[in-house]
mmCIF file of C-alpha atoms in Angstrom:
data_model
loop_
_atom_site.group_PDB
_atom_site.id
_atom_site.type_symbol
_atom_site.label_atom_id
_atom_site.label_comp_id
_atom_site.label_asym_id
_atom_site.label_seq_id
_atom_site.Cartn_x
_atom_site.Cartn_y
_atom_site.Cartn_z
ATOM 1 C CA MET R 196 -0.021 0.028 -0.021
ATOM 2 C CA ASP R 197 1.160 3.491 -0.752
ATOM 3 C CA SER R 198 1.739 6.050 1.976
ATOM 4 C CA GLU R 199 -1.383 7.885 0.969
ATOM 5 C CA PHE R 200 -4.608 8.677 2.705
ATOM 6 C CA ASN R 201 -8.264 9.710 1.912
ATOM 7 C CA ALA R 202 -10.309 12.093 4.037
ATOM 8 C CA TYR R 203 -14.005 11.554 4.657
ATOM 9 C CA ILE R 204 -15.910 14.615 5.978
ATOM 10 C CA ASP R 205 -19.314 14.697 7.374
ATOM 11 C CA GLY R 206 -20.161 18.248 6.205
ATOM 12 C CA PHE R 207 -23.122 18.957 8.521
ATOM 13 C CA ASN R 208 -21.458 17.385 11.493
ATOM 14 C CA LEU R 209 -18.377 19.594 10.964
ATOM 15 C CA TYR R 210 -20.552 22.573 10.368
ATOM 16 C CA LYS R 211 -22.779 22.141 13.521
ATOM 17 C CA GLY R 212 -19.868 21.207 15.754
ATOM 18 C CA SER R 213 -17.180 23.697 14.734
ATOM 19 C CA LEU R 214 -18.350 26.270 12.245
ATOM 20 C CA ALA R 215 -22.000 27.358 12.856
ATOM 21 C CA THR R 216 -21.093 29.885 15.569
ATOM 22 C CA ARG R 217 -17.790 30.844 13.976
ATOM 23 C CA PRO R 218 -18.540 32.474 10.550
ATOM 24 C CA TYR R 219 -14.889 33.519 10.228
ATOM 25 C CA LEU R 220 -13.949 29.810 9.943
ATOM 26 C CA LYS R 221 -16.483 28.710 7.313
ATOM 27 C CA TRP R 222 -14.423 29.342 4.228
ATOM 28 C CA LEU R 223 -12.303 26.361 5.170
ATOM 29 C CA ASP R 224 -9.595 24.955 2.840
ATOM 30 C CA LEU R 225 -10.421 21.248 3.334
ATOM 31 C CA ARG R 226 -7.411 19.965 1.312
ATOM 32 C CA SER R 227 -4.871 21.959 3.204
ATOM 33 C CA TRP R 228 -6.441 21.303 6.540
ATOM 34 C CA CYS R 229 -6.716 17.550 5.966
ATOM 35 C CA GLN R 230 -3.122 17.169 4.772
ATOM 36 C CA ASN R 231 -2.006 18.839 8.029
ATOM 37 C CA GLN R 232 -3.736 16.102 10.009
ATOM 38 C CA ILE R 233 -1.578 13.214 8.774
ATOM 39 C CA PRO R 234 1.564 15.009 7.560
ATOM 40 C CA ASN R 235 3.655 11.849 7.059
ATOM 41 C CA HIS R 236 1.223 10.676 4.373
ATOM 42 C CA SER R 237 0.226 12.226 1.039
ATOM 43 C CA LEU R 238 -3.360 13.246 0.769
ATOM 44 C CA ARG R 239 -5.054 11.571 -2.165
ATOM 45 C CA SER R 240 -8.734 12.412 -2.104
ATOM 46 C CA VAL R 241 -11.120 14.457 0.073
ATOM 47 C CA PHE R 242 -14.769 13.368 0.075
ATOM 48 C CA TYR R 243 -17.223 15.861 1.482
ATOM 49 C CA PHE R 244 -20.673 14.518 2.371
ATOM 50 C CA THR R 245 -23.546 16.946 2.472
ATOM 51 C CA SER R 246 -26.876 17.961 1.062
ATOM 52 C CA ARG R 247 -28.227 21.113 -0.323
ATOM 53 C CA VAL R 248 -29.742 23.425 2.280
ATOM 54 C CA LYS R 249 -33.370 24.633 1.735
ATOM 55 C CA ARG R 250 -34.482 28.202 1.871
ATOM 56 C CA ARG R 251 -36.249 28.764 5.215
ATOM 57 C CA PHE R 252 -37.685 32.198 4.419
ATOM 58 C CA ASP R 253 -37.910 34.591 1.502
ATOM 59 C CA SER R 254 -34.643 36.528 2.244
ATOM 60 C CA ASP R 255 -32.709 33.516 3.369
ATOM 61 C CA LYS R 256 -29.289 33.549 1.579
ATOM 62 C CA ALA R 257 -27.932 30.297 3.177
ATOM 63 C CA PRO R 258 -28.469 28.362 -0.074
ATOM 64 C CA GLU R 259 -26.390 30.934 -2.095
ATOM 65 C CA ARG R 260 -23.613 30.958 0.508
ATOM 66 C CA GLN R 261 -23.440 27.175 0.499
ATOM 67 C CA HIS R 262 -23.440 27.083 -3.302
ATOM 68 C CA LEU R 263 -20.399 29.406 -3.454
ATOM 69 C CA TYR R 264 -18.520 27.197 -0.880
ATOM 70 C CA LEU R 265 -19.323 23.971 -2.629
ATOM 71 C CA ARG R 266 -18.165 25.495 -5.940
ATOM 72 C CA ALA R 267 -14.909 26.554 -4.327
ATOM 73 C CA LEU R 268 -14.464 23.073 -2.787
ATOM 74 C CA GLU R 269 -15.004 21.366 -6.126
ATOM 75 C CA LYS R 270 -12.601 23.736 -7.907
ATOM 76 C CA SER R 271 -9.986 22.943 -5.218
ATOM 77 C CA GLY R 272 -10.236 19.236 -5.917
ATOM 78 C CA VAL R 273 -12.743 18.102 -3.296
ATOM 79 C CA GLU R 274 -15.264 15.446 -4.304
ATOM 80 C CA ILE R 275 -18.786 16.199 -3.009
ATOM 81 C CA ALA R 276 -21.254 13.327 -2.339
ATOM 82 C CA TYR R 277 -24.796 14.585 -2.000
ATOM 83 C CA GLY R 278 -27.546 13.251 0.195
ATOM 84 C CA ARG R 279 -30.884 15.054 0.535
ATOM 85 C CA THR R 280 -32.584 17.488 2.827
ATOM 86 C CA ARG R 281 -36.132 16.708 3.884
ATOM 87 C CA LYS R 282 -38.473 19.226 5.247
ATOM 88 C CA SER R 283 -41.216 18.143 7.634
ATOM 89 C CA SER R 284 -43.439 19.550 10.395
ATOM 90 C CA LYS R 285 -44.077 17.721 13.694
ATOM 91 C CA TRP R 286 -45.897 18.268 16.960
ATOM 92 C CA HIS R 287 -43.522 18.301 19.912
ATOM 93 C CA ARG R 288 -44.253 18.695 23.600
ATOM 94 C CA LEU R 289 -42.837 21.817 25.305
ATOM 95 C CA ARG R 290 -40.337 21.049 28.046
ATOM 96 C CA SER R 291 -40.708 24.351 29.976
ATOM 97 C CA ALA R 292 -43.377 26.934 30.808
ATOM 98 C CA GLU R 293 -40.846 29.727 30.941
ATOM 99 C CA ARG R 294 -41.472 32.311 28.182
ATOM 100 C CA VAL R 295 -37.738 32.700 27.436
ATOM 101 C CA GLU R 296 -37.472 28.937 26.731
ATOM 102 C CA VAL R 297 -40.565 28.529 24.606
ATOM 103 C CA ILE R 298 -39.681 30.586 21.496
ATOM 104 C CA ASN R 299 -36.703 32.338 19.970
ATOM 105 C CA PRO R 300 -36.839 35.272 19.342
ATOM 106 C CA GLU R 301 -38.290 35.611 22.772
ATOM 107 C CA LEU R 302 -42.035 36.554 23.207
ATOM 108 C CA LYS R 303 -42.434 39.841 24.951
ATOM 109 C CA SER R 304 -44.616 39.996 28.053
ATOM 110 C CA HIS R 305 -47.280 42.654 28.020
ATOM 111 C CA LEU R 306 -48.062 43.210 31.751
ATOM 112 C CA GLY R 307 -47.290 39.475 32.314
ATOM 113 C CA LEU R 308 -50.158 38.385 29.956
ATOM 114 C CA THR R 309 -47.929 36.288 27.717
ATOM 115 C CA GLN R 310 -46.483 34.306 30.602
ATOM 116 C CA LEU R 311 -49.966 33.959 32.005
ATOM 117 C CA SER R 312 -51.247 32.515 28.757
ATOM 118 C CA ILE R 313 -48.371 29.959 28.653
ATOM 119 C CA ASN R 314 -49.071 29.026 32.226
ATOM 120 C CA SER R 315 -52.708 28.534 31.378
ATOM 121 C CA SER R 316 -51.823 26.280 28.428
ATOM 122 C CA PHE R 317 -49.745 24.121 30.800
ATOM 123 C CA ARG R 318 -52.584 23.840 33.283
ATOM 124 C CA ARG R 319 -55.172 22.919 30.629
ATOM 125 C CA SER R 320 -52.882 20.237 29.160
ATOM 126 C CA GLN R 321 -52.319 18.407 32.497
ATOM 127 C CA PRO R 322 -51.297 15.711 33.103
ATOM 128 C CA ASP R 323 -49.732 15.975 29.599
ATOM 129 C CA LEU R 324 -47.685 18.886 28.289
ATOM 130 C CA PRO R 325 -48.779 21.405 25.636
ATOM 131 C CA LYS R 326 -47.446 20.907 22.185
ATOM 132 C CA ALA R 327 -46.010 23.191 19.482
ATOM 133 C CA GLN R 328 -45.746 22.447 15.744
ATOM 134 C CA VAL R 329 -42.150 22.674 14.615
ATOM 135 C CA THR R 330 -40.565 22.695 11.178
ATOM 136 C CA PHE R 331 -37.593 20.264 10.792
ATOM 137 C CA TYR R 332 -34.981 20.241 8.015
ATOM 138 C CA GLU R 333 -33.441 16.776 8.257
ATOM 139 C CA GLU R 334 -30.323 15.813 6.319
ATOM 140 C CA LYS R 335 -30.536 12.295 5.074
ATOM 141 C CA GLY R 336 -27.929 9.895 3.503
ATOM 142 C CA THR R 337 -24.677 11.457 4.703
ATOM 143 C CA ASP R 338 -23.717 8.719 7.226
ATOM 144 C CA VAL R 339 -24.595 5.990 4.687
ATOM 145 C CA ASN R 340 -22.705 7.635 1.918
ATOM 146 C CA LEU R 341 -19.652 8.177 4.148
ATOM 147 C CA ALA R 342 -19.629 4.628 5.371
ATOM 148 C CA SER R 343 -20.035 3.290 1.841
ATOM 149 C CA TYR R 344 -17.093 5.393 0.462
ATOM 150 C CA LEU R 345 -14.861 4.437 3.450
ATOM 151 C CA LEU R 346 -15.469 0.714 3.138
ATOM 152 C CA ARG R 347 -15.145 0.723 -0.652
ATOM 153 C CA ASP R 348 -11.691 2.204 -0.357
ATOM 154 C CA ALA R 349 -10.570 0.164 2.689
ATOM 155 C CA TYR R 350 -11.434 -3.184 1.001
ATOM 156 C CA LYS R 351 -9.628 -2.164 -2.173
ATOM 157 C CA ASN R 352 -6.457 -1.725 0.013
ATOM 158 C CA LYS R 353 -5.408 1.345 -1.941
ATOM 159 C CA PHE R 354 -4.367 3.362 0.983
ATOM 160 C CA SER R 355 -2.695 2.855 4.325
ATOM 161 C CA ALA R 356 -4.648 5.475 6.310
ATOM 162 C CA SER R 357 -7.934 7.227 6.451
ATOM 163 C CA LEU R 358 -9.044 10.507 8.087
ATOM 164 C CA ILE R 359 -12.658 10.717 9.271
ATOM 165 C CA VAL R 360 -14.220 14.027 10.268
ATOM 166 C CA SER R 361 -17.367 13.249 12.234
ATOM 167 C CA GLY R 362 -18.630 12.651 15.821
ATOM 168 C CA ASP R 363 -21.502 10.482 14.644
ATOM 169 C CA ALA R 364 -21.470 7.257 16.755
ATOM 170 C CA ASP R 365 -23.509 5.561 13.939
ATOM 171 C CA LEU R 366 -20.184 5.244 12.102
ATOM 172 C CA VAL R 367 -18.605 3.026 14.716
ATOM 173 C CA THR R 368 -19.217 -0.273 12.800
ATOM 174 C CA PRO R 369 -17.924 0.836 9.382
ATOM 175 C CA ILE R 370 -14.906 2.478 10.973
ATOM 176 C CA ARG R 371 -14.165 -0.740 12.889
ATOM 177 C CA PHE R 372 -14.437 -2.741 9.657
ATOM 178 C CA ALA R 373 -12.015 -0.317 7.906
ATOM 179 C CA HIS R 374 -9.615 -0.600 10.734
ATOM 180 C CA GLU R 375 -9.791 -4.435 10.566
ATOM 181 C CA ALA R 376 -9.044 -4.283 6.941
ATOM 182 C CA GLY R 377 -5.732 -2.754 7.753
ATOM 183 C CA GLN R 378 -6.383 0.977 7.634
ATOM 184 C CA HIS R 379 -4.824 3.387 10.130
ATOM 185 C CA ILE R 380 -7.748 5.389 11.175
ATOM 186 C CA LYS R 381 -7.678 8.930 12.562
ATOM 187 C CA VAL R 382 -11.007 10.504 13.682
ATOM 188 C CA LEU R 383 -11.471 14.156 14.241
ATOM 189 C CA ILE R 384 -14.446 15.092 16.405
ATOM 190 C CA PRO R 385 -16.103 18.449 15.630
ATOM 191 C CA ASN R 386 -17.388 19.064 19.134
ATOM 192 C CA SER R 387 -16.221 17.805 22.486
ATOM 193 C CA GLY R 388 -19.833 17.198 23.580
ATOM 194 C CA GLN R 389 -20.162 14.348 21.030
ATOM 195 C CA ARG R 390 -19.727 10.740 22.059
ATOM 196 C CA ILE R 391 -16.032 10.287 21.701
ATOM 197 C CA SER R 392 -15.908 7.099 23.777
ATOM 198 C CA ALA R 393 -17.870 5.112 21.249
ATOM 199 C CA LEU R 394 -15.509 6.048 18.426
ATOM 200 C CA ARG R 395 -12.299 5.837 20.435
ATOM 201 C CA SER R 396 -12.370 2.036 20.672
ATOM 202 C CA VAL R 397 -12.416 1.509 16.911
ATOM 203 C CA CYS R 398 -9.700 3.850 15.657
ATOM 204 C CA ASN R 399 -5.947 4.460 16.076
ATOM 205 C CA GLU R 400 -6.158 8.234 16.817
ATOM 206 C CA ILE R 401 -8.913 10.514 17.940
ATOM 207 C CA SER R 402 -9.027 14.195 18.875
ATOM 208 C CA VAL R 403 -11.363 17.200 19.016
ATOM 209 C CA ILE R 404 -11.002 19.836 16.291
ATOM 210 C CA ASP R 405 -9.104 22.913 17.371
ATOM 211 C CA PRO R 406 -10.846 26.074 15.985
ATOM 212 C CA GLU R 407 -7.523 27.893 16.090
ATOM 213 C CA GLU R 408 -6.118 25.350 13.692
ATOM 214 C CA LEU R 409 -9.110 25.861 11.276
ATOM 215 C CA LEU R 410 -8.185 29.580 11.176
ATOM 216 C CA LEU R 411 -4.839 28.709 9.651
ATOM 217 C CA HIS R 412 -6.472 26.825 6.783
ATOM 218 C CA GLN R 413 -8.867 29.272 5.081
ATOM 219 C CA LEU R 414 -9.279 29.742 1.339
ATOM 220 C CA PRO R 415 -8.276 33.165 -0.059
ATOM 221 C CA TYR R 416 -11.003 35.794 0.127
ATOM 222 C CA LEU R 417 -11.081 35.721 -3.711
ATOM 223 C CA TYR R 418 -10.390 32.091 -4.536
ATOM 224 C CA LYS R 419 -8.968 31.677 -8.011
ATOM 225 C CA SER R 420 -9.352 28.104 -9.223
ATOM 226 C CA PRO R 421 -6.836 26.283 -11.420
ATOM 227 C CA SER R 422 -9.207 26.842 -14.368
ATOM 228 C CA GLY R 423 -9.252 30.660 -13.702
ATOM 229 C CA ALA R 424 -12.664 30.915 -12.066
ATOM 230 C CA VAL R 425 -12.836 33.483 -9.322
ATOM 231 C CA ILE R 426 -15.160 32.743 -6.332
ATOM 232 C CA GLN R 427 -15.589 35.385 -3.590
ATOM 233 C CA ARG R 428 -16.071 34.469 0.008
ATOM 234 C CA PRO R 429 -19.594 35.360 1.385
ATOM 235 C CA SER R 430 -19.501 38.703 3.108
ATOM 236 C CA SER R 431 -21.154 37.394 6.177
ATOM 237 C CA TRP R 432 -18.470 34.783 6.634
ATOM 238 C CA ARG R 433 -15.991 37.053 8.458
#
């Protein structure tokens, strides 16, 4: 086997765990950053698993920002594997009667009437809890795609190592199989609150992503691809 490795990145897991609250890190140069994780091997391919985000309201620019970033990734040599985003509405029980915990942005209280109305709803629902209808955007297929790509490459024995960026404990079994196939596995966890212990037992190395390191691996503000295309970083990602 060559001293090369592939990187497999759960895009939404990385985003939610390390980037969502840090817009200045979102223009991440994945190839540069991944190569830095296993410096004694040559980076072959980076696979980025994600799905297209849906517009949540009329002025929502998130889909345009994501499109720019995905274009920049593709131009930089990252292969993107798409799942799908499913929108659904469900009724869920409220966990608290406190106005500040019921809705965001917070409902204002006019002479205490808003809080009184919430309290009334809790009383009338007893012994159950009142419900609210909530819209969900669920990303589907990422974990299956990542596991499939990882095992495909592990069983072909093309590479001696794999880098996996995800804190999803559902990946424990495919990671274990890849390890048993002879892969040196390094796992990067986007957030320390994720279940590190479940993944620790099936890999060679595991650590939590350091945001300061991400700052060192950002694409240029005006990214010029090898083909000459120029892609500008979204203005809000600063």
